[in-house]
CSV table of C-alpha atoms and ligand atoms in Angstrom, one decimal:
chain,number,residue,atom,x,y,z
P,1,MET,CA,118.1,119.4,110.3
P,2,ASN,CA,117.9,117.9,113.6
P,3,GLN,CA,113.4,118.1,113.0
P,4,PRO,CA,112.5,115.1,115.0
P,5,VAL,CA,110.8,113.0,112.4
P,6,ILE,CA,107.7,112.4,111.8
P,7,TYR,CA,106.0,108.9,110.6
P,8,PHE,CA,103.1,108.7,109.2
P,9,ASP,CA,104.3,105.4,106.9
P,10,ASN,CA,103.1,102.8,109.0
P,11,ALA,CA,101.6,100.2,106.2
P,12,ALA,CA,105.0,100.6,104.4
P,13,THR,CA,106.4,99.4,107.9
P,14,THR,CA,105.9,99.8,111.3
P,15,LYS,CA,109.3,99.6,113.5
P,16,VAL,CA,110.2,97.3,115.6
P,17,LEU,CA,109.1,97.1,119.6
P,18,ALA,CA,112.0,97.8,121.3
P,19,GLU,CA,111.2,94.8,123.9
P,20,VAL,CA,111.4,92.8,120.2
P,21,ALA,CA,114.9,93.9,118.6
P,22,GLU,CA,116.3,92.8,122.3
P,23,LEU,CA,114.0,89.4,122.2
P,24,MET,CA,115.8,89.3,118.8
P,25,TYR,CA,119.7,89.9,119.7
P,26,ARG,CA,120.4,88.1,122.5
P,27,SER,CA,118.1,85.1,120.6
P,28,GLN,CA,120.9,85.8,117.6
P,29,LEU,CA,123.9,84.8,120.4
P,30,THR,CA,122.6,82.2,121.6
P,31,ASP,CA,119.9,80.1,119.4
P,32,PHE,CA,122.7,80.4,116.8
P,33,GLY,CA,122.4,76.7,115.9
P,34,ASN,CA,121.1,74.7,112.8
P,35,PRO,CA,117.2,74.7,113.5
P,36,SER,CA,117.2,71.4,111.5
P,37,SER,CA,120.6,69.6,113.1
P,38,PRO,CA,120.0,67.1,115.2
P,39,HIS,CA,122.8,68.4,118.5
P,40,GLY,CA,121.8,69.9,121.0
P,41,LEU,CA,122.1,73.6,119.4
P,42,GLY,CA,120.0,72.8,116.5
P,43,ARG,CA,117.0,71.5,119.5
P,44,HIS,CA,117.4,74.7,120.8
P,45,ALA,CA,116.8,76.7,118.0
P,46,ARG,CA,114.1,74.0,117.0
P,47,ALA,CA,112.6,74.6,119.7
P,48,VAL,CA,112.9,79.1,119.3
P,49,ILE,CA,110.2,78.3,115.5
P,50,GLU,CA,108.1,75.7,117.4
P,51,GLN,CA,107.8,77.7,120.2
P,52,SER,CA,106.2,80.7,118.5
P,53,ARG,CA,104.5,78.7,116.1
P,54,ARG,CA,102.4,77.5,118.8
P,55,THR,CA,102.3,81.1,120.8
P,56,ILE,CA,101.8,82.4,116.2
P,57,ALA,CA,99.1,80.0,116.4
P,58,HIS,CA,97.0,80.3,119.7
P,59,LEU,CA,96.4,84.4,118.8
P,60,LEU,CA,95.0,83.4,115.3
P,61,ASN,CA,92.8,80.4,117.0
P,62,VAL,CA,94.5,77.6,114.4
P,63,GLN,CA,96.7,74.3,115.0
P,64,PRO,CA,100.3,75.1,115.6
P,65,GLY,CA,100.6,72.5,112.0
P,66,GLU,CA,98.7,75.4,110.1
P,67,ILE,CA,101.2,77.8,110.3
P,68,PHE,CA,104.1,77.8,108.1
P,69,PHE,CA,107.2,80.3,107.7
P,70,THR,CA,108.3,82.5,104.9
P,71,SER,CA,110.3,85.4,104.2
P,72,GLY,CA,107.0,87.9,104.6
P,73,GLY,CA,103.5,88.9,102.7
P,74,THR,CA,104.7,87.8,99.0
P,75,GLU,CA,106.3,85.1,99.3
P,76,ALA,CA,102.9,83.8,101.7
P,77,ASN,CA,100.9,85.2,98.6
P,78,ASN,CA,102.9,83.8,96.0
P,79,ALA,CA,103.7,80.4,97.0
P,80,ILE,CA,99.3,80.3,98.0
P,81,LEU,CA,98.6,81.9,94.5
P,82,TRP,CA,101.2,78.9,92.6
P,83,GLY,CA,99.7,75.6,94.9
P,84,CYS,CA,96.4,76.8,94.1
P,85,THR,CA,96.7,76.4,90.8
P,86,THR,CA,99.7,74.6,89.5
P,87,GLY,CA,99.8,72.1,93.1
P,88,LEU,CA,95.2,71.8,93.3
P,89,GLY,CA,95.0,71.9,89.4
P,90,LEU,CA,92.3,74.9,89.8
P,91,ARG,CA,91.9,76.7,85.9
P,92,HIS,CA,89.6,80.0,87.3
P,93,VAL,CA,91.0,82.3,89.5
P,94,ILE,CA,88.7,85.0,91.4
P,95,THR,CA,90.5,88.5,92.5
P,96,SER,CA,90.0,92.3,92.5
P,97,ARG,CA,92.1,94.9,90.7
P,98,LEU,CA,92.8,96.8,94.2
P,99,GLU,CA,94.8,93.1,95.7
P,100,HIS,CA,98.2,94.2,96.6
P,101,PRO,CA,100.8,93.0,93.6
P,102,SER,CA,102.1,90.6,95.2
P,103,VAL,CA,98.6,88.4,93.9
P,104,LEU,CA,98.3,90.0,90.9
P,105,LYS,CA,101.9,90.1,89.5
P,106,THR,CA,102.0,86.9,90.7
P,107,ILE,CA,98.8,85.5,88.6
P,108,ASN,CA,99.5,87.4,85.7
P,109,ALA,CA,103.8,85.2,85.7
P,110,ILE,CA,100.7,82.5,86.3
P,111,GLN,CA,99.1,82.8,84.1
P,112,GLU,CA,101.6,83.7,81.2
P,113,LYS,CA,102.2,80.0,82.2
P,114,PHE,CA,99.1,77.6,82.2
P,115,ASP,CA,96.1,78.1,81.3
P,116,ILE,CA,94.3,80.0,84.3
P,117,THR,CA,91.7,82.6,84.1
P,118,CYS,CA,91.0,85.6,86.0
P,119,HIS,CA,88.0,87.1,86.5
P,120,PHE,CA,87.5,90.4,89.0
P,121,VAL,CA,85.2,91.0,90.5
P,122,ASN,CA,83.4,94.6,90.3
P,123,THR,CA,84.0,97.0,92.7
P,124,ASP,CA,82.6,100.4,93.3
P,125,GLU,CA,84.0,104.3,92.9
P,126,LYS,CA,84.7,103.1,97.3
P,127,GLY,CA,86.5,100.3,96.2
P,128,VAL,CA,84.3,98.5,98.3
P,129,ILE,CA,83.9,95.0,97.1
P,130,ASP,CA,80.8,94.4,94.2
P,131,LEU,CA,79.2,90.6,96.5
P,132,SER,CA,77.0,90.3,94.4
P,133,HIS,CA,79.4,90.2,91.7
P,134,LEU,CA,80.6,87.3,93.6
P,135,LYS,CA,78.7,85.6,94.1
P,136,LEU,CA,78.0,85.9,90.0
P,137,LEU,CA,81.4,84.1,89.8
P,138,LEU,CA,81.6,82.4,92.3
P,139,GLU,CA,77.9,79.9,90.5
P,140,ALA,CA,79.7,80.7,86.8
P,141,LYS,CA,83.6,78.7,87.7
P,142,PRO,CA,82.7,76.5,90.0
P,143,GLY,CA,85.6,74.5,91.4
P,144,ALA,CA,88.3,78.0,91.1
P,145,VAL,CA,90.4,79.8,94.2
P,146,VAL,CA,88.8,83.1,95.6
P,147,SER,CA,92.2,85.8,96.5
P,148,LEU,CA,90.2,89.4,98.1
P,149,MET,CA,92.6,91.2,100.7
P,150,HIS,CA,91.1,91.4,104.1
P,151,ALA,CA,92.4,95.4,104.3
P,152,ASN,CA,93.3,97.2,101.4
P,153,ASN,CA,97.3,99.0,102.1
P,154,GLU,CA,96.8,101.9,100.0
P,155,LEU,CA,92.2,103.3,101.4
P,156,GLY,CA,92.0,101.0,104.1
P,157,ASN,CA,89.0,99.2,103.1
P,158,VAL,CA,87.9,96.2,105.0
P,159,LEU,CA,86.5,93.5,102.8
P,160,PRO,CA,83.6,91.2,104.9
P,161,ILE,CA,85.9,88.4,105.2
P,162,ASN,CA,83.4,86.6,106.3
P,163,GLU,CA,80.5,86.7,103.6
P,164,VAL,CA,82.6,86.0,101.6
P,165,GLY,CA,84.1,83.0,103.4
P,166,LEU,CA,81.3,82.0,103.5
P,167,LEU,CA,80.4,82.1,100.1
P,168,CYS,CA,83.3,80.4,98.9
P,169,ARG,CA,82.4,77.6,100.9
P,170,GLN,CA,78.7,77.4,99.4
P,171,HIS,CA,80.5,77.1,96.6
P,172,GLN,CA,82.6,75.0,96.9
P,173,THR,CA,85.9,77.6,96.3
P,174,LEU,CA,88.9,77.6,98.4
P,175,PHE,CA,89.6,81.3,99.5
P,176,HIS,CA,92.3,83.5,100.0
P,177,SER,CA,93.0,86.1,101.8
P,178,ASP,CA,96.1,88.7,102.7
P,179,VAL,CA,95.8,89.9,106.0
P,180,VAL,CA,98.7,91.5,105.6
P,181,GLN,CA,96.8,94.8,107.1
P,182,THR,CA,94.7,94.0,109.2
P,183,VAL,CA,97.0,91.0,112.0
P,184,GLY,CA,98.4,92.7,114.8
P,185,LYS,CA,95.4,95.3,114.0
P,186,VAL,CA,92.8,93.4,114.6
P,187,VAL,CA,92.1,90.1,116.1
P,188,LEU,CA,91.5,87.7,114.0
P,189,ASP,CA,90.1,84.3,114.5
P,190,LEU,CA,90.6,81.8,111.4
P,191,LYS,CA,89.3,79.0,113.3
P,192,ASN,CA,85.9,80.6,112.8
P,193,ILE,CA,86.4,82.2,109.7
P,194,PRO,CA,85.2,80.3,106.4
P,195,ILE,CA,89.0,80.3,104.8
P,196,ASP,CA,91.8,78.2,103.3
P,197,PHE,CA,94.5,80.3,102.7
P,198,ALA,CA,95.9,83.3,104.6
P,199,ALA,CA,99.6,85.5,104.4
P,200,LEU,CA,101.0,87.5,106.6
P,201,SER,CA,104.2,89.5,107.5
P,202,ALA,CA,105.3,90.6,110.6
P,203,HIS,CA,106.4,94.2,110.1
P,204,LYS,CA,103.2,95.8,109.3
P,205,PHE,CA,103.1,94.4,113.1
P,206,TYR,CA,105.7,95.9,114.8
P,207,GLY,CA,108.2,93.2,114.3
P,208,PRO,CA,111.4,92.4,111.4
P,209,LYS,CA,112.1,92.5,108.4
P,210,GLY,CA,111.7,89.3,106.5
P,211,VAL,CA,109.4,87.2,108.0
P,212,GLY,CA,106.2,86.3,107.2
P,213,ALA,CA,104.2,83.3,107.4
P,214,MET,CA,101.5,81.6,105.4
P,215,TYR,CA,98.1,80.2,106.6
P,216,ILE,CA,97.2,76.6,105.6
P,217,LYS,CA,94.5,75.5,106.1
P,218,ALA,CA,94.9,71.8,107.1
P,219,GLY,CA,93.8,68.9,104.8
P,220,ARG,CA,94.5,71.8,101.3
P,221,GLY,CA,97.3,69.7,100.5
P,222,LEU,CA,99.7,72.0,98.4
P,223,LEU,CA,101.9,71.2,97.6
P,224,PRO,CA,105.9,73.7,97.9
P,225,PHE,CA,105.7,77.0,96.1
P,226,MET,CA,110.2,76.3,96.3
P,227,GLN,CA,112.7,73.2,96.1
P,228,GLY,CA,115.6,71.7,98.4
P,229,GLY,CA,115.1,71.7,102.2
P,230,ALA,CA,111.6,69.5,104.9
P,231,GLN,CA,112.0,72.6,106.5
P,232,GLU,CA,108.1,73.8,107.7
P,233,ARG,CA,107.1,69.8,106.7
P,234,SER,CA,108.6,70.9,103.6
P,235,MET,CA,106.3,73.6,102.8
P,236,ARG,CA,109.1,75.7,102.2
P,237,PRO,CA,112.7,74.7,102.2
P,238,GLY,CA,115.7,76.5,103.6
P,239,THR,CA,116.2,77.0,106.8
P,240,GLU,CA,114.0,78.8,108.8
P,241,ASN,CA,115.1,82.9,110.3
P,242,VAL,CA,114.5,81.1,114.0
P,243,HIS,CA,115.6,85.3,115.3
P,244,GLY,CA,112.8,86.4,112.5
P,245,ILE,CA,110.2,84.0,113.7
P,246,LEU,CA,111.0,84.3,117.5
P,247,GLY,CA,110.6,87.6,116.7
P,248,MET,CA,107.8,87.7,114.9
P,249,ALA,CA,105.7,86.2,117.9
P,250,LYS,CA,106.7,87.7,120.3
P,251,ALA,CA,105.6,91.0,118.9
P,252,LEU,CA,102.4,89.7,117.7
P,253,GLU,CA,102.0,88.7,121.8
P,254,LEU,CA,102.8,92.6,122.1
P,255,VAL,CA,100.3,93.5,120.0
P,256,HIS,CA,97.5,91.7,121.4
P,257,ALA,CA,98.2,92.6,124.6
P,258,ASP,CA,97.7,96.5,124.4
P,259,MET,CA,95.2,96.3,120.7
P,260,ASP,CA,92.3,98.0,122.3
P,261,VAL,CA,94.0,101.2,124.1
P,262,VAL,CA,96.4,101.8,120.6
P,263,ASN,CA,93.1,101.8,118.7
P,264,LEU,CA,91.7,104.1,120.5
P,265,ASN,CA,94.7,106.4,120.9
P,266,ILE,CA,95.2,106.1,116.7
P,267,THR,CA,91.2,106.1,116.0
P,268,SER,CA,91.0,109.9,117.5
P,269,ILE,CA,94.2,110.8,115.4
P,270,ARG,CA,92.4,110.2,112.4
P,271,ASN,CA,89.4,111.3,113.8
P,272,TYR,CA,91.3,114.8,114.0
P,273,LEU,CA,93.6,114.3,110.6
P,274,ILE,CA,89.8,113.6,109.2
P,275,ASN,CA,87.9,116.6,110.4
P,276,ALA,CA,91.7,119.3,110.5
P,277,LEU,CA,91.9,118.1,106.9
P,278,SER,CA,88.6,119.0,105.6
P,279,GLU,CA,88.4,121.4,107.5
P,280,SER,CA,91.5,123.7,106.5
P,281,ILE,CA,92.2,122.2,102.8
P,282,PRO,CA,88.8,123.1,101.1
P,283,GLY,CA,88.0,120.5,98.1
P,284,ILE,CA,90.5,117.3,99.5
P,285,ILE,CA,89.0,114.0,98.5
P,286,PHE,CA,88.6,111.4,101.0
P,287,ASN,CA,89.5,107.3,98.9
P,288,GLY,CA,88.3,104.6,100.3
P,289,ASN,CA,85.2,103.6,102.2
P,290,ILE,CA,86.5,106.1,104.9
P,291,PHE,CA,83.2,106.1,106.3
P,292,GLY,CA,82.0,102.6,106.1
P,293,ASP,CA,84.3,99.1,107.4
P,294,THR,CA,87.4,101.3,106.7
P,295,LEU,CA,91.0,100.4,109.2
P,296,PRO,CA,92.0,102.9,111.6
P,297,THR,CA,95.2,103.2,110.3
P,298,ILE,CA,94.4,104.3,106.9
P,299,ILE,CA,93.6,107.9,105.2
P,300,ASN,CA,93.3,108.7,101.4
P,301,VAL,CA,93.2,111.0,100.2
P,302,SER,CA,93.5,113.4,97.5
P,303,LEU,CA,94.5,116.3,97.3
P,304,PRO,CA,93.3,120.3,95.3
P,305,GLY,CA,95.7,123.1,93.5
P,306,HIS,CA,98.3,122.5,90.9
P,307,LEU,CA,100.5,121.0,92.8
P,308,GLU,CA,102.3,118.5,90.3
P,309,ALA,CA,102.0,115.2,92.1
P,310,GLY,CA,105.8,114.2,92.4
P,311,LEU,CA,107.3,116.4,94.6
P,312,LEU,CA,104.6,115.9,97.2
P,313,LEU,CA,105.8,113.6,98.8
P,314,PRO,CA,109.6,115.8,98.6
P,315,ARG,CA,107.7,118.6,100.2
P,316,LEU,CA,107.0,116.7,103.3
P,317,ASP,CA,110.3,115.0,103.5
P,318,LEU,CA,112.4,118.3,103.4
P,319,GLU,CA,109.6,119.2,107.0
P,320,GLY,CA,110.8,115.4,108.1
P,321,ILE,CA,106.5,113.9,107.5
P,322,CYS,CA,107.9,110.1,105.7
P,323,VAL,CA,104.2,110.0,104.5
P,324,SER,CA,103.7,107.5,101.2
P,325,THR,CA,102.0,107.6,98.0
P,326,GLY,CA,100.5,105.0,95.7
P,327,SER,CA,101.3,101.4,97.6
P,328,ALA,CA,103.2,100.7,100.3
P,329,CYS,CA,106.4,99.0,98.6
P,330,SER,CA,106.0,102.0,96.2
P,331,SER,CA,106.2,105.1,98.1
P,332,GLY,CA,108.5,108.0,96.1
P,333,SER,CA,107.3,106.6,93.1
P,334,SER,CA,106.0,108.5,90.3
P,335,LYS,CA,103.9,105.7,89.3
P,336,PRO,CA,100.9,106.3,89.3
P,337,SER,CA,98.1,103.7,91.8
P,338,HIS,CA,96.5,101.0,90.4
P,339,VAL,CA,94.5,100.9,93.3
P,340,LEU,CA,92.9,104.8,92.6
P,341,ALA,CA,93.3,104.3,89.0
P,342,ALA,CA,90.2,101.4,89.8
P,343,LEU,CA,89.2,103.4,91.6
P,344,GLY,CA,89.3,106.2,88.6
P,345,ALA,CA,90.8,109.2,90.2
P,346,SER,CA,93.6,111.4,87.9
P,347,PRO,CA,96.6,109.9,88.5
P,348,LYS,CA,97.4,114.1,88.3
P,349,THR,CA,95.9,114.6,91.1
P,350,PRO,CA,98.1,114.0,93.2
P,351,ASN,CA,97.4,111.9,96.3
P,352,LEU,CA,99.1,110.7,99.9
P,353,ARG,CA,98.2,107.7,102.4
P,354,ILE,CA,99.0,109.0,106.1
P,355,SER,CA,99.8,105.6,107.9
P,356,ILE,CA,98.6,105.9,112.1
P,357,GLY,CA,100.7,103.4,114.2
P,358,ARG,CA,101.2,103.5,118.2
P,359,TYR,CA,103.7,106.0,117.9
P,360,ASN,CA,101.8,109.3,116.4
P,361,THR,CA,100.7,111.4,118.7
P,362,ILE,CA,98.3,114.0,117.7
P,363,ASN,CA,100.8,117.0,118.1
P,364,GLU,CA,102.4,115.0,115.2
P,365,ALA,CA,98.5,115.0,114.3
P,366,LYS,CA,98.9,118.9,114.3
P,367,ARG,CA,102.2,118.9,112.7
P,368,LEU,CA,101.0,116.6,109.6
P,369,VAL,CA,97.5,119.6,109.2
P,370,GLU,CA,99.8,122.6,109.1
P,371,VAL,CA,102.4,121.6,106.4
P,372,LEU,CA,99.9,120.3,103.7
P,373,THR,CA,97.9,123.3,105.1
P,374,GLN,CA,100.5,125.6,103.4
P,375,ILE,CA,102.0,123.1,100.8
P,376,CYS,CA,98.0,123.4,99.2
P,377,SER,CA,97.6,126.8,99.6
J,1,PLP,N1,100.4,92.5,101.2
J,1,PLP,C1,100.1,93.6,101.7
J,1,PLP,C2,98.6,93.9,101.3
J,1,PLP,C3,101.2,94.1,101.6
J,1,PLP,O1,100.8,95.7,102.2
J,1,PLP,C4,102.5,94.1,101.6
J,1,PLP,C5,103.2,95.0,102.5
J,1,PLP,O2,103.6,96.8,100.9
J,1,PLP,C6,103.0,92.7,101.6
J,1,PLP,C7,101.2,92.1,100.9
J,1,PLP,C8,104.4,92.4,101.9
J,1,PLP,O3,104.3,91.8,102.2
J,1,PLP,P1,106.4,91.7,102.7
J,1,PLP,O4,106.8,92.8,102.8
J,1,PLP,O5,106.3,91.0,103.4
J,1,PLP,O6,106.6,91.3,101.6
């Protein structure tokens, strides 16, 4: 099978930018000292980390001291949620049923050990968060922590993060947002968003896998989630992923540099896909807030007909097309999506998440429409 692969699974992960890969390759050969070692090579590795921290902090408009490196978004969400509840002693968590499993399952795990109550804010059939319900919850549960993701990884829906942050401030409530799907796709000015904590992951913005960060606003005083070392000012023990951190900073710098041009291309592919799929596949349903506040990178569809949900991915895979069903991390899994279930979608209806990235072309979109039309007819 020599057909070129068409990759429409950019919300699951992205291809590392060549410049990032080259920089990391060279860094592994030269910056190999342990950043905690006091000798020259160690100090050099430390300098690589601190320069990367400054770059990332500058692009997010925060202080370098507010960035703590982790192994990715999952660890960042875990550390922040455990830190807020068991560390800061908060007893109420307000979230939604549409969050990533690294938030929902973490809250479950905390609840199994501690007396914490979780409150779910209502969402409508498009997955839009009900802000008046959030306000009621905030009034009823002072001193809670709110965890709501900036953009939903399955639907693309974007949260009015400023409005939510302001509501949280007005109710003296800490606000955490998983911004994994928006970093590098929109400009995030975290200093001017009323937010206390955020989770980031490099592999969603053309950086390496296995590295991410937490933003912790100065003075929030979280306790560390793991023990065993003084790295990251004792907030995240373990030898730092020096080359990953370097690659993450470079990737963020590069995607910020051409964000507008890339977003224009992605938006035109998205508009083409929405129009062409609507025309060629009568009965197709676009899930989420597709014509509202949403990321241009994600289109989630339910397909009509008698196609078996579990056969859709293998059929597309045979044609060299990579997309996903359900959540990012469970591509290929036959488990129905908890997000679509919360929207009231039938678990039997085949569904697809098409996620567009910087390398996609209109011709690839045309091929995807052609193959999907064949499959559905
Ligand atoms: N949060 C969201 C919204 C995601 O999409 C993902 C990845 O799928 C994660 C968290 C987990 O990030 P990581 O793969 O870096 O652990």
